[in-house]
Amino acid sequence: MVGGGALIVSFNYPLLEQREKVFAKDFFKTALNSKENLYYYPKPNAYTEIDDFAFFSLRENITSENLKIESLYRNNLLHRDLRGKLHTLLRKERNIDSKILSKKFFYESRKLFNCSYTWKALEVSQEQLQYDLIDKIEEFYPYPIYVNIATLNICNLECVMCPMFSPTLKDTIQTDFFKQKQVLDESVVYKVIDFISQNTIQTTAIGFIALGEPLLDKRIPKFISYARNKGIDLVTLTTNGTLLEQKGIALLKAGLNRMTISIDGATPETYKKIRGTDLEKVERGVRKCVEYARILNNQGADIEFNLNCVLVNKEIEKEKELYLNKWSDCRDIITNIYFTNMAIFDSEGVDTNKKQSAIAYNQSYTEICSLPWLGMQMDCYGDAYVCCIMQDSAFYNNKIAIGNVIENTPQEVWNSAKAKVLRKESSENSFSTFKLCANCGEKYRTFFKDDGSALEINISERY
């Protein structure tokens, strides 16, 4: 604290190397001369959401109430939910502009945001940023904030647009990925859950997906329960919904709190053409889960579902209004309904729709992809990636995994030499080893427009 309380400066930066000590001194000098609240945390792009800081200097809008709340929370004397409610009450009392809430919340750390609502990020050299993002990965991004696990490679449907199981499209797969049924050993799943549960800095999430249908794996409820007991905040599942009538309640009882169900069409005829099965059975399963989720939410749970409809043909385009009306009575639980453009893959497994969108966005958005610092996902062979586009490369002859969680620990994979190469190429926005990343649109999922809304390049509409 400097000048009788006029300036508060805090360091949470390693000071072992000489260059780190010099950088810290430079920040302090800058803070003394700055008239604004200043902070630094190494982020791949301005939109990366973090929950920590390396340095900050607080000069404006210092309030004892905010600082007391944060101090109690950081010393485990205040529950996180109560912390959030108290800060919300303070914001209402001070009439904080809603535009700041919708935009700045994603730009600055929660820890900082709860002390003051206006911050300026310290501008640093590319050399300094790369040092912190790559060489100091264990300091600033020691764990991913989310992990997706595909525990098997089989499905109970043959959807017409699916590149993995469609009778006409599956022949384009160039590897033996689906040659035989493959199931990820449960010891590996538990090892990965243990790994991400050690992340105490940010809210963590684990998702059960499948290069197929995850509910064909009978172990999923057990995995969900284990993850929640390990303190993981969000446990998600992506499913085609065909088995929810039999298995949905067990998932919710185990602790599942987010689910995305893919339902393509509002009429049995359209759905049958695309997915080849009974729409009414799927709808019964979803509604059964909605009803039970309401019961759990009334008891304090926080369960939300999403519906996703791929715009496969003209029939679906005509059924949008019917689709929305059909689920209108469930919107307390079904918080989002997405109409998604159909993926069309080229010979290397790149979604040409996303590629074209990425090229278009590159004209005005040049930020670095944040996914190599935020997430990791595994397939049923244990190979690890940072996004679904990279994971899909396993179907083609240009697979670019960053490691394997069967051969190495998840921590070793996260800090692997290949992961370091990916982060370096990403930070420079120049790709040679990871060429697939050059024209990928996946990174724009983490970006936000000036009004605070997300860029959703593959989504036609969201309701």
Short mmCIF file of C-alpha atoms in Angstrom, two decimals:
data_model
loop_
_atom_site.label_atom_id
_atom_site.label_comp_id
_atom_site.label_asym_id
_atom_site.label_seq_id
_atom_site.Cartn_x
_atom_site.Cartn_y
_atom_site.Cartn_z
CA MET A 1 0.00 0.00 0.00
CA VAL A 2 1.43 3.36 -1.03
CA GLY A 3 0.59 6.97 -0.18
CA GLY A 4 -1.69 6.44 2.80
CA GLY A 5 -3.97 4.01 1.02
CA ALA A 6 -4.11 5.82 -2.31
CA LEU A 7 -2.58 2.87 -4.13
CA ILE A 8 -2.71 -0.87 -3.46
CA VAL A 9 -0.19 -3.05 -5.32
CA SER A 10 -0.16 -6.84 -5.24
CA PHE A 11 2.35 -9.29 -6.74
CA ASN A 12 1.50 -12.90 -7.52
CA TYR A 13 4.34 -13.45 -9.96
CA PRO A 14 7.36 -15.79 -9.70
CA LEU A 15 10.53 -13.94 -8.74
CA LEU A 16 13.13 -16.69 -9.12
CA GLU A 17 14.84 -15.57 -12.33
CA GLN A 18 16.54 -12.20 -12.81
CA ARG A 19 14.28 -11.34 -15.74
CA GLU A 20 11.24 -11.97 -13.55
CA LYS A 21 12.54 -9.57 -10.87
CA VAL A 22 13.20 -6.90 -13.51
CA PHE A 23 9.70 -7.32 -14.93
CA ALA A 24 8.16 -6.98 -11.46
CA LYS A 25 10.10 -3.77 -10.80
CA ASP A 26 8.98 -2.36 -14.13
CA PHE A 27 5.37 -3.09 -13.26
CA PHE A 28 5.74 -1.29 -9.92
CA LYS A 29 7.21 1.77 -11.60
CA THR A 30 4.39 1.79 -14.15
CA ALA A 31 1.81 1.44 -11.39
CA LEU A 32 3.20 4.48 -9.55
CA ASN A 33 2.79 6.61 -12.66
CA SER A 34 -0.56 5.22 -13.74
CA LYS A 35 -3.82 6.94 -12.89
CA GLU A 36 -5.83 3.79 -13.66
CA ASN A 37 -6.35 0.40 -12.12
CA LEU A 38 -3.69 -1.73 -13.77
CA TYR A 39 -3.31 -5.50 -13.97
CA TYR A 40 -1.32 -8.18 -15.71
CA TYR A 41 -1.95 -11.84 -16.32
CA PRO A 42 -0.48 -13.59 -19.37
CA LYS A 43 -3.43 -14.33 -21.66
CA PRO A 44 -3.38 -15.66 -25.24
CA ASN A 45 -6.00 -13.06 -26.20
CA ALA A 46 -7.95 -10.28 -24.52
CA TYR A 47 -11.05 -12.47 -24.32
CA THR A 48 -9.53 -15.29 -22.28
CA GLU A 49 -11.40 -15.56 -19.01
CA ILE A 50 -9.15 -16.04 -16.00
CA ASP A 51 -9.67 -16.11 -12.25
CA ASP A 52 -6.32 -14.93 -10.96
CA PHE A 53 -3.74 -12.19 -11.40
CA ALA A 54 0.04 -11.90 -11.67
CA PHE A 55 0.15 -8.20 -10.70
CA PHE A 56 -2.39 -5.54 -9.99
CA SER A 57 -2.35 -1.94 -8.78
CA LEU A 58 -5.66 -0.63 -7.48
CA ARG A 59 -6.08 3.13 -7.45
CA GLU A 60 -9.71 3.89 -8.34
CA ASN A 61 -13.01 2.77 -6.84
CA ILE A 62 -11.44 1.16 -3.79
CA THR A 63 -14.24 0.05 -1.48
CA SER A 64 -13.80 -1.63 1.86
CA GLU A 65 -16.89 -3.82 1.33
CA ASN A 66 -15.51 -5.42 -1.85
CA LEU A 67 -12.09 -6.00 -0.31
CA LYS A 68 -13.58 -7.55 2.84
CA ILE A 69 -15.71 -9.96 0.79
CA GLU A 70 -12.73 -11.06 -1.29
CA SER A 71 -10.49 -11.42 1.76
CA LEU A 72 -13.03 -13.61 3.55
CA TYR A 73 -13.55 -15.73 0.43
CA ARG A 74 -9.82 -16.22 -0.23
CA ASN A 75 -9.35 -17.33 3.39
CA ASN A 76 -12.17 -19.91 3.08
CA LEU A 77 -14.37 -17.98 5.50
CA LEU A 78 -17.07 -17.22 2.96
CA HIS A 79 -18.85 -19.68 0.66
CA ARG A 80 -18.53 -18.97 -3.06
CA ASP A 81 -22.30 -18.68 -3.57
CA LEU A 82 -22.62 -16.11 -0.77
CA ARG A 83 -19.62 -14.22 -2.14
CA GLY A 84 -21.37 -13.89 -5.51
CA LYS A 85 -24.66 -12.75 -3.93
CA LEU A 86 -22.93 -10.08 -1.84
CA HIS A 87 -21.06 -8.67 -4.84
CA THR A 88 -24.30 -8.65 -6.82
CA LEU A 89 -26.03 -6.66 -4.07
CA LEU A 90 -23.17 -4.13 -4.04
CA ARG A 91 -23.35 -3.71 -7.81
CA LYS A 92 -27.10 -3.06 -7.62
CA GLU A 93 -26.61 -0.58 -4.78
CA ARG A 94 -24.07 1.35 -6.85
CA ASN A 95 -26.07 1.15 -10.09
CA ILE A 96 -23.21 -0.42 -12.05
CA ASP A 97 -23.89 -0.14 -15.77
CA SER A 98 -25.13 -3.46 -17.21
CA LYS A 99 -22.86 -2.97 -20.24
CA ILE A 100 -19.85 -3.23 -17.95
CA LEU A 101 -21.23 -6.41 -16.42
CA SER A 102 -21.81 -8.07 -19.80
CA LYS A 103 -18.45 -7.13 -21.28
CA LYS A 104 -15.82 -6.50 -18.63
CA PHE A 105 -16.64 -9.65 -16.70
CA PHE A 106 -15.05 -11.71 -19.45
CA TYR A 107 -12.10 -9.41 -19.95
CA GLU A 108 -10.75 -9.30 -16.42
CA SER A 109 -10.24 -11.78 -13.65
CA ARG A 110 -13.19 -12.34 -11.32
CA LYS A 111 -10.86 -11.62 -8.45
CA LEU A 112 -10.08 -8.19 -9.87
CA PHE A 113 -13.59 -7.54 -11.10
CA ASN A 114 -14.95 -7.99 -7.61
CA CYS A 115 -12.61 -5.27 -6.32
CA SER A 116 -13.25 -2.70 -9.04
CA TYR A 117 -15.22 -2.69 -12.27
CA THR A 118 -12.70 -0.84 -14.43
CA TRP A 119 -9.24 -2.13 -15.26
CA LYS A 120 -6.54 -1.54 -17.83
CA ALA A 121 -4.35 -4.45 -18.93
CA LEU A 122 -0.60 -3.87 -18.88
CA GLU A 123 0.87 -3.89 -22.37
CA VAL A 124 3.94 -6.14 -22.62
CA SER A 125 6.31 -7.24 -25.36
CA GLN A 126 5.67 -10.36 -27.42
CA GLU A 127 8.84 -11.83 -25.90
CA GLN A 128 7.56 -11.33 -22.35
CA LEU A 129 4.13 -12.74 -23.21
CA GLN A 130 5.61 -15.85 -24.84
CA TYR A 131 7.89 -16.40 -21.85
CA ASP A 132 4.93 -16.42 -19.47
CA LEU A 133 2.57 -18.34 -21.76
CA ILE A 134 5.02 -21.06 -22.77
CA ASP A 135 8.00 -21.29 -20.42
CA LYS A 136 5.92 -20.56 -17.31
CA ILE A 137 2.90 -22.69 -18.26
CA GLU A 138 3.07 -24.55 -14.93
CA GLU A 139 2.87 -21.23 -13.10
CA PHE A 140 -0.02 -19.58 -14.94
CA TYR A 141 -1.92 -22.45 -16.61
CA PRO A 142 -0.99 -25.53 -14.53
CA TYR A 143 -4.24 -27.33 -15.38
CA PRO A 144 -6.88 -27.08 -18.09
CA ILE A 145 -10.18 -25.62 -16.94
CA TYR A 146 -12.12 -28.27 -18.84
CA VAL A 147 -11.52 -31.80 -20.08
CA ASN A 148 -13.70 -33.76 -22.50
CA ILE A 149 -13.45 -37.53 -22.57
CA ALA A 150 -14.69 -39.82 -25.34
CA THR A 151 -14.71 -43.19 -23.60
CA LEU A 152 -15.71 -45.30 -26.62
CA ASN A 153 -16.04 -45.25 -30.41
CA ILE A 154 -19.41 -46.85 -31.13
CA CYS A 155 -22.88 -45.48 -31.84
CA ASN A 156 -26.43 -46.80 -31.99
CA LEU A 157 -27.42 -44.57 -34.94
CA GLU A 158 -26.30 -43.97 -38.52
CA CYS A 159 -27.26 -40.34 -39.04
CA VAL A 160 -27.10 -39.23 -42.66
CA MET A 161 -24.77 -36.26 -42.01
CA CYS A 162 -22.40 -37.98 -39.57
CA PRO A 163 -18.87 -38.40 -40.99
CA MET A 164 -18.20 -41.21 -38.50
CA PHE A 165 -21.20 -43.52 -38.91
CA SER A 166 -23.21 -42.46 -41.96
CA PRO A 167 -23.26 -45.38 -44.45
CA THR A 168 -22.19 -43.01 -47.23
CA LEU A 169 -19.69 -40.82 -45.36
CA LYS A 170 -17.86 -43.23 -43.06
CA ASP A 171 -15.86 -44.59 -46.00
CA THR A 172 -13.99 -41.26 -46.12
CA ILE A 173 -12.24 -42.12 -42.83
CA GLN A 174 -8.63 -42.91 -43.64
CA THR A 175 -7.53 -44.66 -40.44
CA ASP A 176 -8.48 -47.72 -38.38
CA PHE A 177 -10.03 -45.59 -35.64
CA PHE A 178 -13.42 -47.34 -35.93
CA LYS A 179 -12.17 -50.72 -37.11
CA GLN A 180 -13.08 -52.33 -33.79
CA LYS A 181 -14.86 -51.36 -30.60
CA GLN A 182 -12.49 -49.46 -28.33
CA VAL A 183 -13.24 -48.58 -24.71
CA LEU A 184 -11.04 -46.34 -22.57
CA ASP A 185 -9.92 -48.11 -19.39
CA GLU A 186 -11.69 -46.73 -16.34
CA SER A 187 -8.41 -46.27 -14.46
CA VAL A 188 -7.42 -43.70 -17.10
CA VAL A 189 -10.75 -41.89 -16.75
CA TYR A 190 -10.28 -41.62 -12.99
CA LYS A 191 -6.70 -40.47 -13.48
CA VAL A 192 -7.88 -37.65 -15.75
CA ILE A 193 -10.65 -36.63 -13.32
CA ASP A 194 -8.13 -36.56 -10.46
CA PHE A 195 -5.88 -34.37 -12.59
CA ILE A 196 -8.42 -31.66 -13.40
CA SER A 197 -9.86 -31.70 -9.88
CA GLN A 198 -6.55 -30.28 -8.63
CA ASN A 199 -7.27 -26.98 -10.40
CA THR A 200 -8.19 -24.63 -7.56
CA ILE A 201 -7.83 -21.38 -9.50
CA GLN A 202 -10.83 -21.57 -11.82
CA THR A 203 -14.20 -23.22 -12.17
CA THR A 204 -13.56 -26.62 -13.71
CA ALA A 205 -15.66 -28.76 -16.02
CA ILE A 206 -15.51 -32.26 -17.36
CA GLY A 207 -17.54 -33.45 -20.32
CA PHE A 208 -18.42 -36.95 -21.42
CA ILE A 209 -18.64 -37.03 -25.17
CA ALA A 210 -18.13 -39.85 -27.59
CA LEU A 211 -16.94 -40.39 -31.06
CA GLY A 212 -20.31 -42.13 -31.07
CA GLU A 213 -22.93 -42.23 -28.29
CA PRO A 214 -21.58 -41.89 -24.71
CA LEU A 215 -24.60 -43.53 -23.05
CA LEU A 216 -23.60 -46.85 -24.61
CA ASP A 217 -20.93 -46.81 -21.89
CA LYS A 218 -22.64 -48.17 -18.75
CA ARG A 219 -19.92 -46.64 -16.55
CA ILE A 220 -20.90 -43.01 -17.25
CA PRO A 221 -23.07 -42.50 -14.10
CA LYS A 222 -20.21 -43.84 -12.00
CA PHE A 223 -17.75 -41.44 -13.68
CA ILE A 224 -20.13 -38.50 -13.15
CA SER A 225 -20.53 -39.29 -9.46
CA TYR A 226 -16.76 -39.59 -9.03
CA ALA A 227 -16.18 -36.22 -10.72
CA ARG A 228 -18.75 -34.42 -8.57
CA ASN A 229 -17.35 -36.01 -5.40
CA LYS A 230 -13.94 -34.69 -6.45
CA GLY A 231 -15.35 -31.17 -6.41
CA ILE A 232 -15.62 -30.56 -10.15
CA ASP A 233 -18.17 -27.79 -10.66
CA LEU A 234 -19.68 -28.71 -14.01
CA VAL A 235 -20.16 -32.19 -15.40
CA THR A 236 -21.56 -32.25 -18.92
CA LEU A 237 -22.80 -34.84 -21.38
CA THR A 238 -23.53 -34.75 -25.11
CA THR A 239 -26.00 -37.36 -26.33
CA ASN A 240 -28.37 -38.22 -29.15
CA GLY A 241 -31.06 -38.77 -26.51
CA THR A 242 -32.16 -42.23 -27.59
CA LEU A 243 -31.30 -43.80 -24.21
CA LEU A 244 -32.46 -41.01 -21.90
CA GLU A 245 -35.81 -42.63 -21.15
CA GLN A 246 -33.97 -45.55 -19.54
CA LYS A 247 -30.81 -43.86 -18.26
CA GLY A 248 -31.49 -40.14 -17.83
CA ILE A 249 -32.61 -40.15 -14.20
CA ALA A 250 -29.52 -42.11 -13.14
CA LEU A 251 -27.33 -39.47 -14.77
CA LEU A 252 -29.02 -36.65 -12.86
CA LYS A 253 -28.91 -38.56 -9.59
CA ALA A 254 -25.18 -39.05 -10.12
CA GLY A 255 -24.69 -35.28 -10.34
CA LEU A 256 -24.87 -34.39 -14.04
CA ASN A 257 -25.69 -30.69 -14.26
CA ARG A 258 -25.29 -29.85 -17.96
CA MET A 259 -26.53 -31.85 -20.94
CA THR A 260 -26.73 -31.21 -24.67
CA ILE A 261 -29.19 -33.34 -26.62
CA SER A 262 -29.04 -33.52 -30.41
CA ILE A 263 -32.53 -33.64 -31.93
CA ASP A 264 -32.74 -32.96 -35.65
CA GLY A 265 -36.32 -32.20 -36.60
CA ALA A 266 -39.68 -31.41 -35.08
CA THR A 267 -41.73 -34.11 -36.80
CA PRO A 268 -41.29 -37.90 -36.66
CA GLU A 269 -40.96 -38.03 -40.45
CA THR A 270 -38.12 -35.52 -40.72
CA TYR A 271 -36.29 -36.97 -37.72
CA LYS A 272 -36.61 -40.51 -39.10
CA LYS A 273 -35.07 -39.47 -42.43
CA ILE A 274 -32.03 -38.03 -40.67
CA ARG A 275 -31.51 -40.19 -37.59
CA GLY A 276 -33.37 -43.33 -38.58
CA THR A 277 -35.17 -43.83 -35.27
CA ASP A 278 -38.20 -42.85 -33.18
CA LEU A 279 -38.51 -39.14 -32.31
CA GLU A 280 -41.29 -39.69 -29.77
CA LYS A 281 -39.08 -41.98 -27.69
CA VAL A 282 -36.34 -39.34 -27.61
CA GLU A 283 -38.82 -36.63 -26.63
CA ARG A 284 -40.22 -38.78 -23.83
CA GLY A 285 -36.73 -39.26 -22.47
CA VAL A 286 -35.93 -35.56 -22.59
CA ARG A 287 -39.18 -34.59 -20.87
CA LYS A 288 -38.65 -37.21 -18.20
CA CYS A 289 -35.23 -35.66 -17.49
CA VAL A 290 -36.69 -32.14 -17.50
CA GLU A 291 -39.27 -33.10 -14.89
CA TYR A 292 -36.67 -34.67 -12.61
CA ALA A 293 -34.27 -31.75 -13.11
CA ARG A 294 -37.00 -29.40 -11.87
CA ILE A 295 -37.28 -31.43 -8.68
CA LEU A 296 -33.52 -31.31 -8.12
CA ASN A 297 -33.29 -27.59 -8.93
CA ASN A 298 -36.00 -26.89 -6.35
CA GLN A 299 -33.72 -28.65 -3.87
CA GLY A 300 -30.77 -26.40 -4.75
CA ALA A 301 -29.24 -28.03 -7.84
CA ASP A 302 -28.21 -26.05 -10.92
CA ILE A 303 -29.18 -28.20 -13.92
CA GLU A 304 -29.49 -26.89 -17.46
CA PHE A 305 -30.03 -28.60 -20.82
CA ASN A 306 -29.33 -27.48 -24.38
CA LEU A 307 -31.00 -28.77 -27.52
CA ASN A 308 -29.07 -28.79 -30.78
CA CYS A 309 -30.69 -29.14 -34.20
CA VAL A 310 -28.44 -29.54 -37.23
CA LEU A 311 -29.88 -27.89 -40.33
CA VAL A 312 -29.50 -30.94 -42.53
CA ASN A 313 -32.23 -30.27 -45.09
CA LYS A 314 -35.00 -27.90 -46.16
CA GLU A 315 -37.60 -29.77 -44.10
CA ILE A 316 -35.82 -28.79 -40.88
CA GLU A 317 -35.59 -25.17 -42.00
CA LYS A 318 -39.39 -25.15 -42.32
CA GLU A 319 -39.86 -26.76 -38.88
CA LYS A 320 -38.01 -24.18 -36.75
CA GLU A 321 -41.14 -22.55 -35.37
CA LEU A 322 -42.74 -25.92 -34.63
CA TYR A 323 -39.49 -27.04 -32.95
CA LEU A 324 -39.45 -24.00 -30.65
CA ASN A 325 -43.15 -24.30 -29.80
CA LYS A 326 -42.77 -27.98 -28.98
CA TRP A 327 -40.24 -27.20 -26.23
CA SER A 328 -41.69 -23.88 -25.04
CA ASP A 329 -42.98 -25.38 -21.77
CA CYS A 330 -39.51 -26.69 -20.85
CA ARG A 331 -37.48 -23.50 -21.18
CA ASP A 332 -36.87 -23.24 -17.44
CA ILE A 333 -34.54 -26.24 -17.84
CA ILE A 334 -33.78 -26.12 -21.59
CA THR A 335 -31.97 -22.79 -21.49
CA ASN A 336 -30.66 -22.81 -25.07
CA ILE A 337 -31.93 -24.15 -28.37
CA TYR A 338 -29.37 -24.06 -31.19
CA PHE A 339 -29.93 -24.38 -34.90
CA THR A 340 -26.50 -25.34 -36.21
CA ASN A 341 -25.12 -25.28 -39.72
CA MET A 342 -24.19 -28.72 -41.01
CA ALA A 343 -20.50 -29.58 -41.01
CA ILE A 344 -19.05 -30.39 -44.41
CA PHE A 345 -15.58 -31.91 -44.21
CA ASP A 346 -12.84 -31.85 -46.83
CA SER A 347 -10.35 -34.67 -47.48
CA GLU A 348 -8.20 -33.64 -44.50
CA GLY A 349 -11.09 -33.48 -42.05
CA VAL A 350 -11.46 -29.70 -41.98
CA ASP A 351 -15.01 -28.35 -41.73
CA THR A 352 -15.17 -26.17 -44.84
CA ASN A 353 -17.97 -24.02 -43.38
CA LYS A 354 -15.84 -23.14 -40.35
CA LYS A 355 -12.78 -22.64 -42.53
CA GLN A 356 -14.60 -20.10 -44.68
CA SER A 357 -15.94 -18.36 -41.58
CA ALA A 358 -12.47 -18.28 -40.05
CA ILE A 359 -11.02 -16.65 -43.16
CA ALA A 360 -13.81 -14.07 -43.07
CA TYR A 361 -13.32 -13.33 -39.38
CA ASN A 362 -9.56 -13.06 -39.81
CA GLN A 363 -10.14 -9.85 -41.70
CA SER A 364 -11.18 -8.15 -38.47
CA TYR A 365 -10.23 -10.58 -35.67
CA THR A 366 -6.59 -11.54 -35.35
CA GLU A 367 -6.47 -12.75 -31.75
CA ILE A 368 -4.64 -15.91 -30.78
CA CYS A 369 -6.62 -19.09 -30.06
CA SER A 370 -6.89 -19.62 -26.30
CA LEU A 371 -7.80 -23.32 -26.41
CA PRO A 372 -4.20 -24.65 -26.04
CA TRP A 373 -4.14 -22.95 -22.61
CA LEU A 374 -7.66 -23.77 -21.48
CA GLY A 375 -8.76 -27.25 -22.46
CA MET A 376 -7.85 -30.81 -23.24
CA GLN A 377 -9.80 -33.79 -24.51
CA MET A 378 -9.08 -37.47 -24.86
CA ASP A 379 -10.33 -40.14 -27.19
CA CYS A 380 -10.89 -43.80 -26.39
CA TYR A 381 -7.29 -44.65 -27.32
CA GLY A 382 -5.96 -42.14 -24.79
CA ASP A 383 -4.73 -39.64 -27.37
CA ALA A 384 -5.04 -36.06 -26.16
CA TYR A 385 -5.98 -32.91 -28.06
CA VAL A 386 -7.04 -29.36 -27.19
CA CYS A 387 -10.24 -29.16 -29.26
CA CYS A 388 -12.69 -31.27 -31.25
CA ILE A 389 -11.25 -30.17 -34.61
CA MET A 390 -7.85 -31.49 -33.60
CA GLN A 391 -9.43 -34.66 -32.23
CA ASP A 392 -11.19 -35.31 -35.55
CA SER A 393 -7.78 -35.38 -37.22
CA ALA A 394 -7.50 -38.92 -35.80
CA PHE A 395 -9.79 -40.07 -38.61
CA TYR A 396 -7.34 -38.87 -41.24
CA ASN A 397 -3.67 -39.39 -41.98
CA ASN A 398 -2.59 -36.11 -40.41
CA LYS A 399 -3.35 -36.83 -36.72
CA ILE A 400 -1.79 -34.20 -34.47
CA ALA A 401 -2.29 -35.23 -30.83
CA ILE A 402 -0.25 -33.53 -28.10
CA GLY A 403 0.30 -36.77 -26.19
CA ASN A 404 -1.31 -39.90 -24.79
CA VAL A 405 -2.75 -40.19 -21.27
CA ILE A 406 -2.25 -43.96 -21.16
CA GLU A 407 1.47 -43.73 -21.88
CA ASN A 408 2.00 -40.58 -19.76
CA THR A 409 0.27 -38.81 -16.90
CA PRO A 410 -2.25 -36.08 -17.83
CA GLN A 411 0.14 -33.53 -16.29
CA GLU A 412 2.98 -34.74 -18.52
CA VAL A 413 0.74 -34.49 -21.58
CA TRP A 414 -0.41 -30.98 -20.62
CA ASN A 415 3.23 -29.91 -20.31
CA SER A 416 4.54 -32.02 -23.20
CA ALA A 417 6.98 -30.90 -25.88
CA LYS A 418 4.21 -31.15 -28.49
CA ALA A 419 1.92 -28.98 -26.37
CA LYS A 420 4.71 -26.43 -26.09
CA VAL A 421 5.13 -26.39 -29.88
CA LEU A 422 1.38 -25.89 -30.32
CA ARG A 423 1.35 -22.98 -27.87
CA LYS A 424 4.35 -21.37 -29.53
CA GLU A 425 2.87 -21.68 -33.01
CA SER A 426 -0.47 -20.41 -31.72
CA SER A 427 1.10 -17.42 -29.97
CA GLU A 428 2.87 -16.50 -33.20
CA ASN A 429 -0.20 -17.32 -35.31
CA SER A 430 2.12 -19.21 -37.64
CA PHE A 431 1.70 -22.96 -38.06
CA SER A 432 4.03 -25.59 -39.49
CA THR A 433 3.66 -28.61 -37.17
CA PHE A 434 0.00 -27.91 -36.44
CA LYS A 435 -1.08 -26.88 -39.92
CA LEU A 436 -4.69 -27.81 -39.20
CA CYS A 437 -4.90 -24.78 -36.90
CA ALA A 438 -4.09 -22.25 -39.60
CA ASN A 439 -7.62 -21.84 -40.95
CA CYS A 440 -9.64 -23.29 -38.09
CA GLY A 441 -12.72 -21.42 -36.89
CA GLU A 442 -12.97 -23.19 -33.55
CA LYS A 443 -11.01 -20.46 -31.76
CA TYR A 444 -13.75 -17.90 -32.37
CA ARG A 445 -15.98 -19.70 -29.89
CA THR A 446 -13.92 -18.01 -27.17
CA PHE A 447 -14.21 -14.49 -28.60
CA PHE A 448 -16.76 -11.80 -27.87
CA LYS A 449 -18.12 -8.89 -29.84
CA ASP A 450 -18.02 -5.34 -28.51
CA ASP A 451 -21.54 -5.71 -27.12
CA GLY A 452 -20.40 -8.69 -25.02
CA SER A 453 -22.15 -11.35 -27.12
CA ALA A 454 -20.20 -14.41 -28.20
CA LEU A 455 -19.03 -15.10 -31.72
CA GLU A 456 -20.73 -18.35 -32.73
CA ILE A 457 -19.58 -19.03 -36.25
CA ASN A 458 -21.20 -22.40 -36.77
CA ILE A 459 -24.54 -21.53 -35.20
CA SER A 460 -27.31 -20.28 -37.46
CA GLU A 461 -29.58 -19.18 -34.61
CA ARG A 462 -29.80 -19.48 -30.84
CA TYR A 463 -33.01 -19.20 -28.82
#
